[in-house]
Amino acid sequence: MKKTFNLKFDGSIHDKNKSQLPTYSGVYLVYRGTYNSQTNTFTCKEIIYIGQADDINDRHKNHEKHDVFLGECKQGEVVFYSYAEVDKSDLDRVENALVYKMRPTLNDKLTQSFPYDETTIVSSGSCALLNKNFTLQRKD
């Protein structure tokens, strides 16, 4: 069934403050970039990973790729996260759409196929470098 998802990405959280990530179900973007402590702003260099979780906060307490995320950063860069709430029943479809479209460096799955009916993603908020509005067709 054809479906549109409106994703509102809430602010960005520095890796050192990841305990403040929300506890709702959703998708998250992992960025590498620079942080300006005087203006409390991030400058995004690259989306390095896209994931999903039933509880985003819990997922990042001991994420198995955390050290890999840090290893992607160049000198002076940090890891930070942006996130959007998604109903648990739609997590797989939304994550697959984002990964398939963006193909982040550290995502080794979901990049070659999209086994869902027509899916439109409309994103807003803190989602720099993300294609904000796109539609995918099934590609098995």
mmCIF file of C-alpha atoms in Angstrom:
data_model
loop_
_atom_site.group_PDB
_atom_site.id
_atom_site.type_symbol
_atom_site.label_atom_id
_atom_site.label_comp_id
_atom_site.label_asym_id
_atom_site.label_seq_id
_atom_site.Cartn_x
_atom_site.Cartn_y
_atom_site.Cartn_z
ATOM 1 C CA MET A 1 0.000 0.000 0.000
ATOM 2 C CA LYS A 2 1.268 3.474 -0.975
ATOM 3 C CA LYS A 3 2.178 5.539 2.098
ATOM 4 C CA THR A 4 3.646 8.935 3.039
ATOM 5 C CA PHE A 5 5.655 9.498 6.201
ATOM 6 C CA ASN A 6 6.155 12.991 7.624
ATOM 7 C CA LEU A 7 9.310 12.944 9.728
ATOM 8 C CA LYS A 8 10.059 15.836 12.067
ATOM 9 C CA PHE A 9 13.668 15.594 13.160
ATOM 10 C CA ASP A 10 14.101 17.154 16.574
ATOM 11 C CA GLY A 11 17.313 18.999 17.524
ATOM 12 C CA SER A 12 20.817 17.614 17.462
ATOM 13 C CA ILE A 13 22.449 15.965 20.461
ATOM 14 C CA HIS A 14 26.205 15.762 20.966
ATOM 15 C CA ASP A 15 27.537 12.254 21.587
ATOM 16 C CA LYS A 16 28.632 13.222 25.097
ATOM 17 C CA ASN A 17 24.965 14.033 25.864
ATOM 18 C CA LYS A 18 23.448 10.947 24.251
ATOM 19 C CA SER A 19 21.766 10.048 27.553
ATOM 20 C CA GLN A 20 19.338 12.869 26.661
ATOM 21 C CA LEU A 21 18.135 11.102 23.518
ATOM 22 C CA PRO A 22 14.366 10.479 23.566
ATOM 23 C CA THR A 23 12.819 7.225 24.724
ATOM 24 C CA TYR A 24 10.258 7.012 21.923
ATOM 25 C CA SER A 25 10.418 4.737 18.883
ATOM 26 C CA GLY A 26 11.904 6.257 15.780
ATOM 27 C CA VAL A 27 14.727 6.649 13.323
ATOM 28 C CA TYR A 28 17.988 8.422 14.001
ATOM 29 C CA LEU A 29 20.759 9.961 11.933
ATOM 30 C CA VAL A 30 24.362 9.744 13.106
ATOM 31 C CA TYR A 31 26.516 12.604 11.871
ATOM 32 C CA ARG A 32 30.147 13.501 11.982
ATOM 33 C CA GLY A 33 30.858 17.211 12.080
ATOM 34 C CA THR A 34 32.101 20.106 14.127
ATOM 35 C CA TYR A 35 30.623 21.659 17.228
ATOM 36 C CA ASN A 36 30.821 25.336 18.176
ATOM 37 C CA SER A 37 30.421 25.556 21.950
ATOM 38 C CA GLN A 38 30.027 29.365 21.863
ATOM 39 C CA THR A 39 26.935 29.208 19.662
ATOM 40 C CA ASN A 40 25.914 25.648 20.646
ATOM 41 C CA THR A 41 25.660 24.696 16.969
ATOM 42 C CA PHE A 42 26.782 21.756 14.875
ATOM 43 C CA THR A 43 28.106 21.884 11.341
ATOM 44 C CA CYS A 44 27.287 18.641 9.571
ATOM 45 C CA LYS A 45 29.959 17.068 7.402
ATOM 46 C CA GLU A 46 28.371 13.686 6.670
ATOM 47 C CA ILE A 47 25.560 11.357 7.686
ATOM 48 C CA ILE A 48 27.568 8.263 8.587
ATOM 49 C CA TYR A 49 24.761 5.972 9.778
ATOM 50 C CA ILE A 50 20.974 5.729 9.844
ATOM 51 C CA GLY A 51 19.210 3.440 12.286
ATOM 52 C CA GLN A 52 15.954 2.744 14.067
ATOM 53 C CA ALA A 53 14.921 1.697 17.543
ATOM 54 C CA ASP A 54 11.883 0.968 19.678
ATOM 55 C CA ASP A 55 13.571 3.244 22.259
ATOM 56 C CA ILE A 56 16.216 5.546 20.774
ATOM 57 C CA ASN A 57 17.758 6.376 24.149
ATOM 58 C CA ASP A 58 18.096 2.754 25.177
ATOM 59 C CA ARG A 59 19.575 1.832 21.780
ATOM 60 C CA HIS A 60 22.470 4.227 22.277
ATOM 61 C CA LYS A 61 23.412 3.201 25.798
ATOM 62 C CA ASN A 62 25.633 0.452 24.339
ATOM 63 C CA HIS A 63 25.400 0.766 20.554
ATOM 64 C CA GLU A 64 27.684 -1.880 19.009
ATOM 65 C CA LYS A 65 28.925 0.611 16.387
ATOM 66 C CA HIS A 66 29.653 3.488 18.784
ATOM 67 C CA ASP A 67 33.433 3.113 18.519
ATOM 68 C CA VAL A 68 33.087 2.869 14.740
ATOM 69 C CA PHE A 69 31.083 6.129 14.745
ATOM 70 C CA LEU A 70 33.887 7.837 16.673
ATOM 71 C CA GLY A 71 36.481 6.345 14.329
ATOM 72 C CA GLU A 72 34.834 8.052 11.348
ATOM 73 C CA CYS A 73 35.539 11.501 12.792
ATOM 74 C CA LYS A 74 38.439 13.499 11.486
ATOM 75 C CA GLN A 75 40.498 15.722 13.801
ATOM 76 C CA GLY A 76 38.295 18.316 15.488
ATOM 77 C CA GLU A 77 35.064 16.502 14.606
ATOM 78 C CA VAL A 78 32.472 14.953 16.898
ATOM 79 C CA VAL A 79 29.561 12.550 16.583
ATOM 80 C CA PHE A 80 26.063 13.882 17.029
ATOM 81 C CA TYR A 81 22.541 12.576 16.521
ATOM 82 C CA SER A 82 19.234 13.767 15.136
ATOM 83 C CA TYR A 83 16.031 11.771 15.505
ATOM 84 C CA ALA A 84 12.397 11.569 14.455
ATOM 85 C CA GLU A 85 9.527 9.740 16.074
ATOM 86 C CA VAL A 86 8.082 6.883 13.996
ATOM 87 C CA ASP A 87 5.381 4.413 14.939
ATOM 88 C CA LYS A 88 6.909 1.021 15.782
ATOM 89 C CA SER A 89 4.915 -0.677 13.032
ATOM 90 C CA ASP A 90 6.566 1.574 10.415
ATOM 91 C CA LEU A 91 10.170 1.525 11.647
ATOM 92 C CA ASP A 92 11.496 -1.061 9.176
ATOM 93 C CA ARG A 93 9.937 0.657 6.165
ATOM 94 C CA VAL A 94 11.067 4.180 7.100
ATOM 95 C CA GLU A 95 14.596 3.094 8.017
ATOM 96 C CA ASN A 96 14.912 1.094 4.783
ATOM 97 C CA ALA A 97 13.715 4.084 2.740
ATOM 98 C CA LEU A 98 16.226 6.454 4.357
ATOM 99 C CA VAL A 99 19.151 4.035 4.100
ATOM 100 C CA TYR A 100 18.319 3.013 0.537
ATOM 101 C CA LYS A 101 18.106 6.648 -0.574
ATOM 102 C CA MET A 102 21.104 8.026 1.366
ATOM 103 C CA ARG A 103 23.475 5.014 1.525
ATOM 104 C CA PRO A 104 25.485 6.180 4.563
ATOM 105 C CA THR A 105 29.056 4.909 4.837
ATOM 106 C CA LEU A 106 28.433 2.649 7.845
ATOM 107 C CA ASN A 107 25.142 1.092 6.746
ATOM 108 C CA ASP A 108 26.013 -2.239 5.161
ATOM 109 C CA LYS A 109 22.422 -3.484 4.928
ATOM 110 C CA LEU A 110 19.282 -2.070 3.297
ATOM 111 C CA THR A 111 21.212 -0.322 0.520
ATOM 112 C CA GLN A 112 20.491 -2.752 -2.312
ATOM 113 C CA SER A 113 16.744 -3.330 -2.168
ATOM 114 C CA PHE A 114 13.520 -1.663 -1.148
ATOM 115 C CA PRO A 115 10.825 -4.343 -0.701
ATOM 116 C CA TYR A 116 7.909 -1.990 0.074
ATOM 117 C CA ASP A 117 5.129 -0.406 -1.951
ATOM 118 C CA GLU A 118 5.487 3.223 -3.015
ATOM 119 C CA THR A 119 6.829 5.193 -0.066
ATOM 120 C CA THR A 120 7.187 8.953 0.230
ATOM 121 C CA ILE A 121 9.357 10.534 2.905
ATOM 122 C CA VAL A 122 8.872 14.196 3.798
ATOM 123 C CA SER A 123 11.382 15.405 6.387
ATOM 124 C CA SER A 124 11.678 18.634 8.331
ATOM 125 C CA GLY A 125 13.643 19.965 11.273
ATOM 126 C CA SER A 126 17.245 19.054 12.125
ATOM 127 C CA CYS A 127 18.070 16.803 9.204
ATOM 128 C CA ALA A 128 20.927 18.486 7.351
ATOM 129 C CA LEU A 129 22.303 16.640 4.318
ATOM 130 C CA LEU A 130 19.213 14.407 4.175
ATOM 131 C CA ASN A 131 17.130 14.339 1.011
ATOM 132 C CA LYS A 132 14.072 15.941 2.566
ATOM 133 C CA ASN A 133 11.391 14.880 0.109
ATOM 134 C CA PHE A 134 11.563 11.737 -2.002
ATOM 135 C CA THR A 135 9.468 8.831 -3.209
ATOM 136 C CA LEU A 136 10.685 5.272 -3.687
ATOM 137 C CA GLN A 137 9.165 2.432 -5.642
ATOM 138 C CA ARG A 138 9.563 -1.259 -4.787
ATOM 139 C CA LYS A 139 12.955 -2.660 -5.841
ATOM 140 C CA ASP A 140 13.522 -6.260 -4.783
#
